[in-house]
Every structure is written in structure tokens, then in C-alpha cells.
């Protein structure tokens, strides 16, 4: 029996609130589509604002006992959840493929990456250290405590339905905070499966609540307005992040924001071209380009621009496109029709300002597919360079002056990640210092790791996830001044 069939048979496609599976208070459900077939694979309960408040109530009830639970015990629950996910990695991957569409190998990669946040934060749970020192004036002792902030509302996107959940649940639970998770409407099933696994790992009722909904805005608003909610951790588009920041301002709610990207990928003339091309494919094509870290604009030094474009074209052409569970497939469909149409419109516009080397169209088959595409000599100012493509399309811009290329790379309000390929690490590091992004891949196309601080500058976000910084987002600083 597949994991999805089991979830349906065991009636685990409802809301998970207070350790119980429930239908929505108004009885409504919504459909989940397989992007490769455009067919419904399941329905899930659709939370109402009243359900959101019920979840907040359960989380609030669970807060004190959870915060009081020994850190080691909290850590061991996370560690057991890590083991359970890894034991069932194929099942989880299949569920991801079903609702998100990505290729099975990508989905396995996501399961391993996502589970790792539980292992990492199981180890961080026991490392919440305060500070003690004497004030400079000598008049008092200073104690600094880091205490769990309280009930956390987690809102996640559809592109990494497992990893974006674990990246928030892990640190929140490690810090002692119960959570209410609202997954993306396109991909609610993996979040529900996570709730199930956390229960099996020993998570007490109310510590983790999951509320899928077809109407995100009123549900998230209702939860954010509730005084028992003390934290919003959001991953998604800058556009929605901005709306939620405005909402958060009403209650001066603590927020962490992981928002959109528009990653530049610089290739210098002295770069190892094999490494640059395979790094480019990795940075571009993970999840068919539907990643916030996806390389969005390729700036390539004139001396090697043609060769790089030719080699990248060959590599992109060799990728097999198809349904995520089909044998040998490396590129699945995009998430929905709107996503595919947006990519197609960007390519159509850019085709007039550059030359399409491969792809440039949707294949003739059912599902939201788009072919891996390379566009060479894209003109400065083309719309595709200023927009997060979120699809398998690589626009290449030729440069001759490095300072100008860096200026173009920085000419965006987004600043999540950038990539640099050069044979001279000294020059690479100096470029990394000048790039206005929270992360830089230097001669690497993939740098995401639970042990590192993930996040952006400018309009790409606020705060960091992963590493010890990730847990800090769920802790409040308290200073106690005293004498003894
Ligand atoms: P999105 O902003 O549309 O949705 C994100 C989440 O917010 C979903 O759960 C959605 O249901 C919910 N939502 C949508 N509108 C809302 C509203 N008005 N009020 C409350 N909640 C609302 O983003 P998406 O399309 O799911 O994901 C793609 C975006 O996420 C891209 O921009 C990508 O770069 C970004 N992303 C960023 C990171 C990161 O770590 N920086 C990681 C993954 C994705």
C-alpha cells in the first residue's frame, strides 16, 4: 500500500489539531492535483479561521509543558522523527512526487536534506546556552537567558513541501515552542505525513498542529491576530511576505521571512568550464528550476561565453523530462498551469532579445511540463533577468568588464544567493564580499545544508534558518541584572 493510500485508509487527510485528526469545522475539503497528470490524487480538509484558532488554542495549552520538557527529551523526539523519515525515505519521496511533481531523485534528495533538519536540531536542542558577566561599571552581574518565544505560526511554500516544514518545525521544537503549520495549498499531504511521523516519534498532543486550507489569507490572518501566537515564520514569495509583514506590524509580532530570490551566476574566463557547467545545471535545475536558490541569470565572460553556452545547451538537452516516478526522469513538471504559463511568457519575451539554443516551449503532453531552455546573448534590461523565473530556463548575458558584471548582479531588490565560478579563489572571495546576497556558492552549485545559516538580504528576507542561528529565531533574549 502506498503512503497516500494508507493516509486515506487511516483517515489522516484531515486537520491535525491537538494530536487528533479532524474534519474542518465547516466540513469543507479541497483537491490535491498531480502536476504530471493534472488529476486529483486526494482531498484534504480545508481549515477555516475558527479551525486555525482551535489549533492555536491547542498549541498554547501545550506550550508550558513543552518548554519545561528536558531539552534532551525534546531532542530525542526530533532524532526519532529523523530516523523514521530516513527509514521511509522512498515513501516520503513518492508522496512528494505525487503532489509536487519533482523527479523521484530530486524528491529523495529533498527527503534526506529535510530530515537532516530534525537531526541537526535534535543536537541543537541541548545547546541553548545563556551568558553571565559583570557589568563594566562593576555594580551588577548580568545574566542573559534565551527562552522559547511561544506559539509559532509556520507558513510554508509548495516547492520543498517536506524540507520547508522540517526547517521550521525542527528549530521551533528544539527551542521549546509548539507550532501551527499551514502548508501550501498545492502540497498539504507531506505536511500531514510529517505530523503523523512526529506523533509516532513521541511528540505530545498540541506541540505540532497542521492546518491545510484552500483559503490561506483569512486563516493566516486570524492566527496572526491571536495574542497567543508569538512568532510568524514564513517562507514564500516576497509579495506575500510583504503582506504578512504589514499584518505582523499590527501586533509587533516577531517574524522570520525567507522570501524570493533572483540569483546571479557569474562565470569568469579562468573558470574550470566542466565544473561551471555542472554547477550551472545543479544550481538551475534542482526541482526543475522551482527553487528560491535557482540560478536565475548567467553572466559569462566574453572569452568563454560561446563555449559555456554550447556546453550548457548540451547538458540541458540531455536531461530527461517526464513524470517524476518514470524511470530515468530528471526533470518533472512545474507545479501548476499558472507557473508553466508564466515561464512560457517570460521565454517568449526573452526570445526577442536573445537566441534560444534549446527548449523554448512546453512539450506536447499532458501535465504542466516545460522543456529545459537556454537563451544566449540576452539583452540587458530583458524582463526575464528581473523576474524570478521559477522554471527550467537559463538566460545567458555576456560580459567583458567584471565590475560591470558585479553591478548587474547586484542590480535587484532581491538578495538571497549568488554563484561565482573562477579559477582564482582569491578573486572569487573578493567577488563574494561584493555580492549583495545572504549566501554565495563559490565554485559550487549547491550549498544548502542544515548546519549553515540560510537566508537573504534586501527584500529576500529577515533572519536565518539552519545552523545555531535557526534556533535563535524561536528564542527571546531576557536580561536579568542583579548583585550577589
Ligand atoms: P507564496 O508566497 O505564494 O506562498 C507561500 C505560502 O503562503 C503558502 O503556504 C501560501 O498558501 C501562503 N499564502 C499565499 N498567499 C497568502 C496570503 N495572502 N496570506 C497568507 N498566506 C498566504 O509562495 P509559493 O508560490 O508557495 O512559493 C514560491 C516562492 O517562495 C518563491 O518566491 C520562492 O523564491 C520562495 N521561496 C523562498 C525560500 C527561501 O528560503 N528564501 C524557499 C522556498 C521558496
mmCIF file of C-alpha atoms and ligand atoms in Angstrom, residues 155-160 164 167 182-185 216-217 220 234-238 240 243-244 258-261 291-292 388 390 416 454 460 465, ligand 1:
data_model
loop_
_atom_site.group_PDB
_atom_site.id
_atom_site.type_symbol
_atom_site.label_atom_id
_atom_site.label_comp_id
_atom_site.label_asym_id
_atom_site.label_seq_id
_atom_site.Cartn_x
_atom_site.Cartn_y
_atom_site.Cartn_z
ATOM 1 C CA UNK A 155 3.665 29.147 6.725
ATOM 2 C CA UNK A 156 5.459 27.176 4.010
ATOM 3 C CA UNK A 157 5.636 27.038 0.189
ATOM 4 C CA UNK A 158 4.973 24.134 -2.173
ATOM 5 C CA UNK A 159 8.418 23.787 -3.774
ATOM 6 C CA UNK A 160 10.028 21.782 -0.944
ATOM 7 C CA UNK A 164 10.474 23.791 4.281
ATOM 8 C CA UNK A 167 13.459 23.588 8.551
ATOM 9 C CA UNK A 182 -0.059 25.987 7.451
ATOM 10 C CA UNK A 183 1.372 24.242 4.387
ATOM 11 C CA UNK A 184 0.920 25.498 0.829
ATOM 12 C CA UNK A 185 -2.453 24.615 -0.654
ATOM 13 C CA UNK A 216 -4.756 30.886 3.235
ATOM 14 C CA UNK A 217 -5.281 34.608 3.663
ATOM 15 C CA UNK A 220 -3.246 33.083 8.443
ATOM 16 C CA UNK A 234 7.172 32.426 6.707
ATOM 17 C CA UNK A 235 8.762 31.030 3.561
ATOM 18 C CA UNK A 236 7.337 32.079 0.222
ATOM 19 C CA UNK A 237 7.233 34.934 -2.239
ATOM 20 C CA UNK A 238 8.366 38.454 -1.401
ATOM 21 C CA UNK A 240 3.087 37.619 0.163
ATOM 22 C CA UNK A 243 1.541 41.493 3.059
ATOM 23 C CA UNK A 244 2.290 39.414 6.140
ATOM 24 C CA UNK A 258 12.545 33.528 3.785
ATOM 25 C CA UNK A 259 11.459 35.181 0.552
ATOM 26 C CA UNK A 260 12.115 35.199 -3.171
ATOM 27 C CA UNK A 261 15.438 35.122 -4.969
ATOM 28 C CA UNK A 291 13.869 26.749 -6.059
ATOM 29 C CA UNK A 292 14.460 30.094 -4.378
ATOM 30 C CA UNK A 388 12.233 35.095 -10.504
ATOM 31 C CA UNK A 390 10.954 29.533 -11.183
ATOM 32 C CA UNK A 416 19.192 35.518 -1.460
ATOM 33 C CA UNK A 454 20.309 30.053 5.145
ATOM 34 C CA UNK A 460 14.842 38.320 0.181
ATOM 35 C CA UNK A 465 17.230 29.164 9.098
HETATM 36 P P1 LIG B 1 3.598 32.068 -1.943
HETATM 37 O O1 LIG B 1 4.103 33.325 -1.335
HETATM 38 O O2 LIG B 1 2.554 32.158 -2.973
HETATM 39 O O3 LIG B 1 3.012 31.106 -0.810
HETATM 40 C C1 LIG B 1 3.737 30.768 0.340
HETATM 41 C C2 LIG B 1 2.773 30.359 1.427
HETATM 42 O O4 LIG B 1 1.949 31.469 1.772
HETATM 43 C C3 LIG B 1 1.814 29.241 1.045
HETATM 44 O O5 LIG B 1 1.557 28.456 2.178
HETATM 45 C C4 LIG B 1 0.575 30.000 0.623
HETATM 46 O O6 LIG B 1 -0.592 29.213 0.741
HETATM 47 C C5 LIG B 1 0.571 31.143 1.621
HETATM 48 N N1 LIG B 1 -0.118 32.343 1.175
HETATM 49 C C6 LIG B 1 -0.300 32.780 -0.096
HETATM 50 N N2 LIG B 1 -0.973 33.956 -0.089
HETATM 51 C C7 LIG B 1 -1.201 34.251 1.216
HETATM 52 C C8 LIG B 1 -1.855 35.353 1.868
HETATM 53 N N3 LIG B 1 -2.376 36.357 1.192
HETATM 54 N N4 LIG B 1 -1.894 35.342 3.204
HETATM 55 C C9 LIG B 1 -1.351 34.330 3.906
HETATM 56 N N5 LIG B 1 -0.736 33.275 3.348
HETATM 57 C C10 LIG B 1 -0.654 33.236 2.019
HETATM 58 O O7 LIG B 1 4.887 31.311 -2.458
HETATM 59 P P2 LIG B 1 4.940 29.916 -3.214
HETATM 60 O O8 LIG B 1 4.445 30.147 -4.592
HETATM 61 O O9 LIG B 1 4.307 28.836 -2.396
HETATM 62 O O10 LIG B 1 6.495 29.628 -3.213
HETATM 63 C C11 LIG B 1 7.351 30.186 -4.147
HETATM 64 C C12 LIG B 1 8.073 31.379 -3.562
HETATM 65 O O11 LIG B 1 8.689 31.007 -2.346
HETATM 66 C C13 LIG B 1 9.194 31.856 -4.454
HETATM 67 O O12 LIG B 1 9.215 33.256 -4.481
HETATM 68 C C14 LIG B 1 10.443 31.333 -3.754
HETATM 69 O O13 LIG B 1 11.605 32.056 -4.018
HETATM 70 C C15 LIG B 1 10.043 31.428 -2.339
HETATM 71 N N6 LIG B 1 10.844 30.529 -1.529
HETATM 72 C C16 LIG B 1 11.793 31.071 -0.718
HETATM 73 C C17 LIG B 1 12.596 30.250 0.028
HETATM 74 C C18 LIG B 1 13.637 30.830 0.926
HETATM 75 O O14 LIG B 1 14.115 30.113 1.784
HETATM 76 N N7 LIG B 1 14.018 32.084 0.784
HETATM 77 C C19 LIG B 1 12.429 28.857 -0.028
HETATM 78 C C20 LIG B 1 11.457 28.339 -0.871
HETATM 79 C C21 LIG B 1 10.655 29.195 -1.601
#
